[in-house]
Each structure stands twice: as structure tokens, then as C-alpha cells.
PDB file of C-alpha atoms in Angstrom:
ATOM      1  CA  SER G  86     -36.868  37.986 -66.899  1.00 52.00           C
ATOM      2  CA  GLN G  87     -38.768  34.765 -68.403  1.00 56.00           C
ATOM      3  CA  GLN G  88     -38.549  33.376 -64.538  1.00 64.00           C
ATOM      4  CA  GLY G  89     -41.602  31.851 -63.250  1.00 68.00           C
ATOM      5  CA  GLU G  90     -42.666  32.001 -59.981  1.00 75.00           C
ATOM      6  CA  GLU G  91     -44.132  29.596 -57.608  1.00 80.00           C
ATOM      7  CA  ASP G  92     -46.509  29.881 -54.217  1.00 83.00           C
ATOM      8  CA  PRO G  93     -46.482  29.373 -51.725  1.00 89.00           C
ATOM      9  CA  GLN G  94     -42.636  29.535 -50.699  1.00 90.00           C
ATOM     10  CA  ALA G  95     -43.013  27.279 -48.161  1.00 93.00           C
ATOM     11  CA  LEU G  96     -45.362  25.271 -47.073  1.00 95.00           C
ATOM     12  CA  SER G  97     -45.642  23.213 -43.832  1.00 96.00           C
ATOM     13  CA  ILE G  98     -47.973  20.539 -43.428  1.00 96.00           C
ATOM     14  CA  GLN G  99     -48.478  16.940 -41.099  1.00 97.00           C
ATOM     15  CA  GLU G 100     -48.583  13.550 -43.153  1.00 97.00           C
ATOM     16  CA  GLY G 101     -51.260  12.290 -44.478  1.00 97.00           C
ATOM     17  CA  GLU G 102     -52.534  16.180 -45.101  1.00 97.00           C
ATOM     18  CA  ASN G 103     -52.346  16.879 -48.916  1.00 97.00           C
ATOM     19  CA  ALA G 104     -49.834  19.259 -50.604  1.00 97.00           C
ATOM     20  CA  THR G 105     -51.018  21.966 -53.581  1.00 97.00           C
ATOM     21  CA  MET G 106     -48.081  23.858 -54.959  1.00 96.00           C
ATOM     22  CA  ASN G 107     -48.396  26.411 -57.432  1.00 96.00           C
ATOM     23  CA  CYS G 108     -46.543  27.560 -60.815  1.00 94.00           C
ATOM     24  CA  SER G 109     -47.006  30.597 -62.716  1.00 94.00           C
ATOM     25  CA  TYR G 110     -45.242  31.399 -65.909  1.00 92.00           C
ATOM     26  CA  LYS G 111     -44.875  34.468 -68.537  1.00 88.00           C
ATOM     27  CA  THR G 112     -45.316  33.590 -72.061  1.00 86.00           C
ATOM     28  CA  SER G 113     -46.189  30.400 -74.625  1.00 88.00           C
ATOM     29  CA  ILE G 114     -44.823  27.326 -73.093  1.00 89.00           C
ATOM     30  CA  ASN G 115     -44.183  23.830 -74.693  1.00 89.00           C
ATOM     31  CA  ASN G 116     -43.885  21.902 -71.959  1.00 90.00           C
ATOM     32  CA  LEU G 117     -44.163  22.505 -68.072  1.00 93.00           C
ATOM     33  CA  GLN G 118     -42.056  19.633 -65.865  1.00 93.00           C
ATOM     34  CA  TRP G 119     -42.184  19.447 -61.993  1.00 95.00           C
ATOM     35  CA  TYR G 120     -38.651  18.939 -60.019  1.00 94.00           C
ATOM     36  CA  ARG G 121     -38.032  17.468 -56.715  1.00 96.00           C
ATOM     37  CA  GLN G 122     -34.989  18.491 -55.040  1.00 94.00           C
ATOM     38  CA  ASN G 123     -33.676  17.186 -51.459  1.00 92.00           C
ATOM     39  CA  SER G 124     -31.626  19.614 -49.297  1.00 87.00           C
ATOM     40  CA  GLY G 125     -28.113  19.424 -51.099  1.00 83.00           C
ATOM     41  CA  ARG G 126     -28.695  17.373 -53.360  1.00 87.00           C
ATOM     42  CA  GLY G 127     -29.346  17.106 -57.356  1.00 87.00           C
ATOM     43  CA  LEU G 128     -32.851  17.620 -58.851  1.00 91.00           C
ATOM     44  CA  VAL G 129     -35.123  14.558 -59.746  1.00 90.00           C
ATOM     45  CA  HIS G 130     -37.542  14.888 -62.355  1.00 90.00           C
ATOM     46  CA  LEU G 131     -41.340  14.163 -61.066  1.00 93.00           C
ATOM     47  CA  ILE G 132     -43.617  14.681 -64.239  1.00 93.00           C
ATOM     48  CA  LEU G 133     -44.302  16.325 -67.917  1.00 91.00           C
ATOM     49  CA  ILE G 134     -47.077  18.205 -69.015  1.00 93.00           C
ATOM     50  CA  ARG G 135     -47.464  19.598 -72.253  1.00 91.00           C
ATOM     51  CA  SER G 136     -49.134  22.515 -73.465  1.00 92.00           C
ATOM     52  CA  ASN G 137     -52.348  20.496 -74.870  1.00 93.00           C
ATOM     53  CA  GLU G 138     -52.819  18.832 -72.059  1.00 95.00           C
ATOM     54  CA  ARG G 139     -54.859  19.426 -68.911  1.00 97.00           C
ATOM     55  CA  GLU G 140     -54.008  17.158 -66.070  1.00 97.00           C
ATOM     56  CA  LYS G 141     -51.784  14.676 -65.213  1.00 96.00           C
ATOM     57  CA  HIS G 142     -51.345  11.830 -62.495  1.00 95.00           C
ATOM     58  CA  SER G 143     -48.461  10.212 -61.263  1.00 94.00           C
ATOM     59  CA  GLY G 144     -49.076   8.214 -58.355  1.00 96.00           C
ATOM     60  CA  ARG G 145     -49.529  10.416 -55.283  1.00 97.00           C
ATOM     61  CA  LEU G 146     -48.351  13.221 -57.594  1.00 97.00           C
ATOM     62  CA  ARG G 147     -51.696  15.311 -59.879  1.00 98.00           C
ATOM     63  CA  VAL G 148     -50.677  18.126 -61.625  1.00 98.00           C
ATOM     64  CA  THR G 149     -52.941  20.908 -63.702  1.00 98.00           C
ATOM     65  CA  LEU G 150     -52.274  23.251 -66.558  1.00 97.00           C
ATOM     66  CA  ASP G 151     -54.473  25.959 -67.213  1.00 96.00           C
ATOM     67  CA  THR G 152     -52.838  27.714 -70.282  1.00 95.00           C
ATOM     68  CA  SER G 153     -55.213  30.620 -70.568  1.00 95.00           C
ATOM     69  CA  LYS G 154     -54.110  31.373 -66.849  1.00 95.00           C
ATOM     70  CA  LYS G 155     -50.208  30.443 -67.740  1.00 95.00           C
ATOM     71  CA  SER G 156     -50.178  28.785 -64.503  1.00 95.00           C
ATOM     72  CA  SER G 157     -50.029  25.240 -62.865  1.00 96.00           C
ATOM     73  CA  SER G 158     -50.481  23.306 -60.113  1.00 97.00           C
ATOM     74  CA  LEU G 159     -48.356  20.256 -58.348  1.00 97.00           C
ATOM     75  CA  LEU G 160     -51.155  18.107 -55.629  1.00 98.00           C
ATOM     76  CA  ILE G 161     -49.150  15.663 -53.207  1.00 98.00           C
ATOM     77  CA  THR G 162     -51.618  13.518 -51.849  1.00 97.00           C
ATOM     78  CA  ALA G 163     -51.640  11.374 -48.547  1.00 97.00           C
ATOM     79  CA  SER G 164     -48.085  13.349 -47.782  1.00 97.00           C
ATOM     80  CA  ARG G 165     -45.264  11.525 -45.974  1.00 97.00           C
ATOM     81  CA  ALA G 166     -42.658  12.803 -44.078  1.00 96.00           C
ATOM     82  CA  ALA G 167     -40.014  11.589 -47.189  1.00 96.00           C
ATOM     83  CA  ASP G 168     -42.432  14.095 -49.073  1.00 97.00           C
ATOM     84  CA  THR G 169     -40.282  16.971 -47.347  1.00 97.00           C
ATOM     85  CA  ALA G 170     -38.163  18.885 -50.097  1.00 96.00           C
ATOM     86  CA  SER G 171     -37.974  21.687 -52.391  1.00 95.00           C
ATOM     87  CA  TYR G 172     -40.041  21.294 -55.655  1.00 96.00           C
ATOM     88  CA  PHE G 173     -39.401  23.517 -58.588  1.00 95.00           C
ATOM     89  CA  CYS G 174     -41.347  23.731 -61.914  1.00 94.00           C
ATOM     90  CA  ALA G 175     -39.252  24.270 -65.005  1.00 93.00           C
ATOM     91  CA  THR G 176     -41.105  25.333 -68.483  1.00 91.00           C
ATOM     92  CA  LEU G 177     -39.650  25.309 -71.783  1.00 86.00           C
ATOM     93  CA  TYR G 178     -40.944  28.300 -73.561  1.00 81.00           C
ATOM     94  CA  SER G 179     -41.571  27.700 -77.385  1.00 77.00           C
ATOM     95  CA  GLY G 180     -38.871  28.437 -79.760  1.00 76.00           C
ATOM     96  CA  TYR G 181     -36.366  27.930 -76.545  1.00 75.00           C
ATOM     97  CA  SER G 182     -34.509  24.716 -76.100  1.00 77.00           C
ATOM     98  CA  THR G 183     -33.393  25.381 -72.352  1.00 85.00           C
ATOM     99  CA  LEU G 184     -35.441  25.337 -69.166  1.00 89.00           C
ATOM    100  CA  THR G 185     -36.644  28.237 -67.193  1.00 90.00           C
ATOM    101  CA  PHE G 186     -37.002  27.461 -63.422  1.00 91.00           C
ATOM    102  CA  GLY G 187     -39.020  28.656 -61.088  1.00 90.00           C
ATOM    103  CA  LYS G 188     -38.160  29.473 -57.522  1.00 89.00           C
ATOM    104  CA  GLY G 189     -39.561  26.424 -55.735  1.00 92.00           C
ATOM    105  CA  THR G 190     -41.540  25.758 -52.913  1.00 94.00           C
ATOM    106  CA  MET G 191     -39.855  24.450 -49.993  1.00 95.00           C
ATOM    107  CA  LEU G 192     -42.295  21.711 -48.395  1.00 97.00           C
ATOM    108  CA  LEU G 193     -42.000  20.260 -44.972  1.00 97.00           C
ATOM    109  CA  VAL G 194     -44.216  17.286 -43.675  1.00 97.00           C
ATOM    110  CA  SER G 195     -43.931  16.485 -39.765  1.00 96.00           C
ATOM    111  CA  PRO G 196     -44.700  13.184 -38.585  1.00 92.00           C
TER     112      PRO G 196
ATOM    113  CA  GLY M 150     -30.864   3.909 -65.922  1.00 64.00           C
ATOM    114  CA  ALA M 151     -30.326   7.643 -67.318  1.00 80.00           C
ATOM    115  CA  VAL M 152     -27.818   8.660 -64.421  1.00 89.00           C
ATOM    116  CA  VAL M 153     -25.536  11.283 -64.338  1.00 93.00           C
ATOM    117  CA  SER M 154     -22.537  11.236 -61.739  1.00 95.00           C
ATOM    118  CA  GLN M 155     -20.804  14.662 -60.884  1.00 96.00           C
ATOM    119  CA  HIS M 156     -17.312  14.642 -59.483  1.00 96.00           C
ATOM    120  CA  PRO M 157     -16.029  15.662 -56.630  1.00 97.00           C
ATOM    121  CA  SER M 158     -19.368  16.215 -54.653  1.00 95.00           C
ATOM    122  CA  ARG M 159     -17.605  18.978 -52.807  1.00 96.00           C
ATOM    123  CA  VAL M 160     -14.580  21.095 -52.916  1.00 97.00           C
ATOM    124  CA  ILE M 161     -12.750  23.468 -50.885  1.00 97.00           C
ATOM    125  CA  CYS M 162      -9.886  25.647 -52.606  1.00 95.00           C
ATOM    126  CA  LYS M 163      -8.211  28.864 -51.800  1.00 96.00           C
ATOM    127  CA  SER M 164      -8.987  31.634 -53.829  1.00 97.00           C
ATOM    128  CA  GLY M 165      -6.917  32.092 -57.378  1.00 96.00           C
ATOM    129  CA  THR M 166      -6.845  28.421 -57.693  1.00 97.00           C
ATOM    130  CA  SER M 167      -8.619  26.518 -60.803  1.00 97.00           C
ATOM    131  CA  VAL M 168     -10.798  23.760 -60.089  1.00 97.00           C
ATOM    132  CA  LYS M 169     -12.562  21.348 -62.585  1.00 97.00           C
ATOM    133  CA  ILE M 170     -15.796  19.605 -61.964  1.00 97.00           C
ATOM    134  CA  GLU M 171     -16.857  16.609 -64.104  1.00 97.00           C
ATOM    135  CA  CYS M 172     -20.415  15.570 -65.299  1.00 96.00           C
ATOM    136  CA  ARG M 173     -20.756  12.176 -66.726  1.00 95.00           C
ATOM    137  CA  SER M 174     -23.996  10.608 -68.161  1.00 92.00           C
ATOM    138  CA  LEU M 175     -23.563   7.217 -66.872  1.00 91.00           C
ATOM    139  CA  ASP M 176     -25.918   4.509 -68.669  1.00 86.00           C
ATOM    140  CA  PHE M 177     -26.604   6.387 -71.840  1.00 85.00           C
ATOM    141  CA  GLN M 178     -25.059   9.007 -74.204  1.00 86.00           C
ATOM    142  CA  ALA M 179     -25.695  12.512 -73.646  1.00 86.00           C
ATOM    143  CA  THR M 180     -25.940  15.511 -76.492  1.00 83.00           C
ATOM    144  CA  THR M 181     -26.848  18.072 -74.691  1.00 89.00           C
ATOM    145  CA  MET M 182     -25.052  18.571 -70.850  1.00 93.00           C
ATOM    146  CA  PHE M 183     -26.504  22.075 -68.574  1.00 94.00           C
ATOM    147  CA  TRP M 184     -24.821  23.411 -66.187  1.00 96.00           C
ATOM    148  CA  TYR M 185     -26.250  24.954 -63.286  1.00 96.00           C
ATOM    149  CA  ARG M 186     -25.914  27.210 -60.642  1.00 96.00           C
ATOM    150  CA  GLN M 187     -27.963  27.304 -57.582  1.00 93.00           C
ATOM    151  CA  PHE M 188     -27.328  29.848 -54.567  1.00 88.00           C
ATOM    152  CA  PRO M 189     -28.571  28.605 -50.706  1.00 84.00           C
ATOM    153  CA  LYS M 190     -32.664  28.596 -51.337  1.00 81.00           C
ATOM    154  CA  GLN M 191     -32.907  29.861 -54.574  1.00 86.00           C
ATOM    155  CA  SER M 192     -33.463  28.336 -57.846  1.00 89.00           C
ATOM    156  CA  LEU M 193     -31.499  27.031 -60.527  1.00 91.00           C
ATOM    157  CA  MET M 194     -30.233  29.415 -62.964  1.00 93.00           C
ATOM    158  CA  LEU M 195     -28.468  28.092 -66.472  1.00 94.00           C
ATOM    159  CA  MET M 196     -24.598  29.095 -67.011  1.00 96.00           C
ATOM    160  CA  ALA M 197     -24.299  27.493 -70.475  1.00 95.00           C
ATOM    161  CA  THR M 198     -25.357  24.670 -72.947  1.00 93.00           C
ATOM    162  CA  SER M 199     -22.940  22.139 -74.021  1.00 91.00           C
ATOM    163  CA  ASN M 200     -22.782  20.117 -77.153  1.00 86.00           C
ATOM    164  CA  GLU M 201     -20.711  17.176 -77.234  1.00 82.00           C
ATOM    165  CA  GLY M 202     -17.478  18.750 -79.835  1.00 80.00           C
ATOM    166  CA  SER M 203     -18.733  22.046 -79.804  1.00 83.00           C
ATOM    167  CA  LYS M 204     -18.141  25.115 -78.231  1.00 87.00           C
ATOM    168  CA  ALA M 205     -20.712  25.490 -75.365  1.00 91.00           C
ATOM    169  CA  THR M 206     -23.202  28.218 -75.633  1.00 93.00           C
ATOM    170  CA  TYR M 207     -23.236  30.995 -72.453  1.00 95.00           C
ATOM    171  CA  GLU M 208     -25.951  32.624 -70.458  1.00 93.00           C
ATOM    172  CA  GLN M 209     -25.831  36.196 -70.853  1.00 92.00           C
ATOM    173  CA  GLY M 210     -23.629  37.712 -68.047  1.00 93.00           C
ATOM    174  CA  VAL M 211     -21.659  34.485 -67.291  1.00 95.00           C
ATOM    175  CA  GLU M 212     -18.224  35.032 -67.796  1.00 94.00           C
ATOM    176  CA  LYS M 213     -17.062  32.259 -70.503  1.00 92.00           C
ATOM    177  CA  ASP M 214     -13.095  32.979 -69.562  1.00 94.00           C
ATOM    178  CA  LYS M 215     -14.338  32.357 -66.150  1.00 96.00           C
ATOM    179  CA  PHE M 216     -16.455  28.986 -65.928  1.00 97.00           C
ATOM    180  CA  LEU M 217     -14.889  27.034 -69.194  1.00 96.00           C
ATOM    181  CA  ILE M 218     -17.226  24.079 -70.462  1.00 94.00           C
ATOM    182  CA  ASN M 219     -15.691  21.325 -72.248  1.00 91.00           C
ATOM    183  CA  HIS M 220     -17.386  18.685 -73.825  1.00 88.00           C
ATOM    184  CA  ALA M 221     -15.268  16.455 -75.645  1.00 81.00           C
ATOM    185  CA  SER M 222     -17.596  13.048 -75.606  1.00 89.00           C
ATOM    186  CA  LEU M 223     -20.855  11.896 -75.242  1.00 89.00           C
ATOM    187  CA  THR M 224     -20.694  10.989 -72.149  1.00 91.00           C
ATOM    188  CA  LEU M 225     -18.672  13.684 -70.137  1.00 93.00           C
ATOM    189  CA  SER M 226     -18.556  17.238 -69.632  1.00 94.00           C
ATOM    190  CA  THR M 227     -16.420  19.612 -67.655  1.00 95.00           C
ATOM    191  CA  LEU M 228     -16.728  22.920 -66.048  1.00 97.00           C
ATOM    192  CA  THR M 229     -13.816  24.652 -65.061  1.00 97.00           C
ATOM    193  CA  VAL M 230     -13.602  27.296 -62.007  1.00 97.00           C
ATOM    194  CA  THR M 231     -10.939  29.572 -63.017  1.00 96.00           C
ATOM    195  CA  SER M 232      -9.290  32.027 -60.705  1.00 96.00           C
ATOM    196  CA  ALA M 233     -11.618  31.060 -58.320  1.00 96.00           C
ATOM    197  CA  HIS M 234     -13.199  33.636 -55.804  1.00 96.00           C
ATOM    198  CA  PRO M 235     -15.123  33.545 -52.704  1.00 96.00           C
ATOM    199  CA  GLU M 236     -18.206  34.819 -54.770  1.00 95.00           C
ATOM    200  CA  ASP M 237     -17.537  31.775 -56.985  1.00 96.00           C
ATOM    201  CA  SER M 238     -18.837  29.671 -53.808  1.00 96.00           C
ATOM    202  CA  SER M 239     -21.946  27.764 -54.637  1.00 95.00           C
ATOM    203  CA  PHE M 240     -23.468  24.909 -55.529  1.00 96.00           C
ATOM    204  CA  TYR M 241     -22.952  23.552 -59.087  1.00 97.00           C
ATOM    205  CA  ILE M 242     -25.370  21.179 -60.780  1.00 96.00           C
ATOM    206  CA  CYS M 243     -25.441  19.609 -64.288  1.00 96.00           C
ATOM    207  CA  SER M 244     -27.837  17.810 -66.242  1.00 93.00           C
ATOM    208  CA  ALA M 245     -27.878  15.918 -69.477  1.00 91.00           C
ATOM    209  CA  ARG M 246     -30.529  15.246 -72.114  1.00 85.00           C
ATOM    210  CA  SER M 247     -30.813  12.729 -74.776  1.00 76.00           C
ATOM    211  CA  PRO M 248     -33.107  12.650 -77.647  1.00 69.00           C
ATOM    212  CA  GLY M 249     -32.911   8.318 -77.374  1.00 63.00           C
ATOM    213  CA  LEU M 250     -34.207   8.578 -73.999  1.00 60.00           C
ATOM    214  CA  ASP M 251     -37.026  10.103 -74.321  1.00 60.00           C
ATOM    215  CA  GLY M 252     -38.827   8.644 -77.488  1.00 57.00           C
ATOM    216  CA  GLY M 253     -37.092  12.053 -79.421  1.00 52.00           C
ATOM    217  CA  ALA M 254     -38.637  14.901 -77.276  1.00 55.00           C
ATOM    218  CA  ARG M 255     -35.216  16.066 -75.768  1.00 60.00           C
ATOM    219  CA  GLU M 256     -37.892  16.990 -73.072  1.00 69.00           C
ATOM    220  CA  THR M 257     -36.213  15.638 -69.993  1.00 77.00           C
ATOM    221  CA  GLN M 258     -33.580  16.369 -68.320  1.00 84.00           C
ATOM    222  CA  TYR M 259     -31.444  14.017 -65.942  1.00 89.00           C
ATOM    223  CA  PHE M 260     -29.828  16.374 -63.039  1.00 92.00           C
ATOM    224  CA  GLY M 261     -26.060  14.820 -61.036  1.00 94.00           C
ATOM    225  CA  PRO M 262     -26.073  15.740 -57.632  1.00 94.00           C
ATOM    226  CA  GLY M 263     -24.032  18.483 -57.494  1.00 95.00           C
ATOM    227  CA  THR M 264     -20.870  19.895 -56.323  1.00 97.00           C
ATOM    228  CA  ARG M 265     -20.346  22.543 -53.916  1.00 96.00           C
ATOM    229  CA  LEU M 266     -17.795  24.673 -54.218  1.00 97.00           C
ATOM    230  CA  LEU M 267     -16.284  26.921 -51.325  1.00 97.00           C
ATOM    231  CA  VAL M 268     -13.596  28.891 -52.170  1.00 96.00           C
ATOM    232  CA  LEU M 269     -11.826  30.536 -49.242  1.00 96.00           C
TER     233      LEU M 269
END
């Protein structure tokens, strides 16, 4: 299976703290994307990082990509209770046109 | 922009009946739509890819006669679960992609809110 892995599976923090989630994948990619899913809802696209990029920012989000280690991290700074959700990484593997989703990290931010 | 809707949001049906789920791109034309299935607290598993006007491409292990997909227009794709059984109970999510939305890169998918199916 090409499915990637995320860690941790679950993360519980207090408001104001930073949350870091990691994603590992199997083979070479075109890009890696992070999505957010609130309980029982669809996915919201957060950020896309291409294989030739190392870091990207969007508001309180910071994504890094290390192609040598086949891994990515998503950092949410100054977390809020509204950030509580599941976060998935998805990879677009080279030569493929469909996304492969990781298993996700459930983030709980307590007030 | 880039809104995708699904209907219904929730459906309960009896075993043996068929259920149709609609996926619409509201403000853009979706050349490609994807159907995913998600079990509780698990990841999304791609079921099939559909391109407007052509037959869907199913992932390995997905029964094409069980999960009928039709992508008759650039704004609508339907998934019909035929002769549904309790093991088909799941959360079904569609997504749409359009090269016009991200400069032709065809990289970003826009997801619908999902349909929860419960088969009794």
C-alpha cells in the first residue's frame, strides 16, 4: 500500500500552544497536501507544498517537506479551540493523478 | 468559490434497496470527480475516479456493479449503491477537480460535506 503514516494519531493540547503533526510517505511525490476535517464533515484544503519546496506558510500554518526523509510536518501556531479537528496529509505520487491520504491526526485543543 | 455539495447529507435505508448520492460542483465545472469512502476514525479510501462523459475508473477491490458512478455533466456526478447491505454503511465523500481553478495544475481537490449512509 502507498498509504502514508501520520503521527501522532491523536494530540491533545491547550489553547495557545503549538501543535505539530508529522506525515511520512513511501515513494517520490509531485506534491503533498494537508487537509482538515471536522467531525462528520467533508475535508477542507489547507496547504499544498510541491516536491521542490521545503517550507510554506499560510497564516498560522507552517508546512515543511523533507524529500530525503520522505516526510512532512504541519505546525499550527497559537492554537485555538476551533482548530479541533482531524488533519490528513495527502500525497500526489509521481506518475499518479489521484491523492493518497494518510491515516490522520486527531487534534483536540482545550480552552 | 470552489464549492462542492452533496445530497443527501444523511440517509437510512433497508437492506436490499439502492441509494443514490449526488455530488455537484456549484460554481465551477469539474472535469474530474472522485468518490471516497471513510470508516469511523479512519482515513479516506479512494473508490473511483470519474471524468465527465466517460466511464469511471475503479480502484482495486471496488465492485463496479455495486457502486455505480455516473458523471453525465461537468457539474454533477452520482454514486448509486445498489442492493445495499449493512456492511455498506459508511461515510461517502466526493471531491472535484478543475484545472481552471489552480492555473491548470490539476492539483487541488475540493471536497463535498459527505453523505452518511446507514443500511439497516
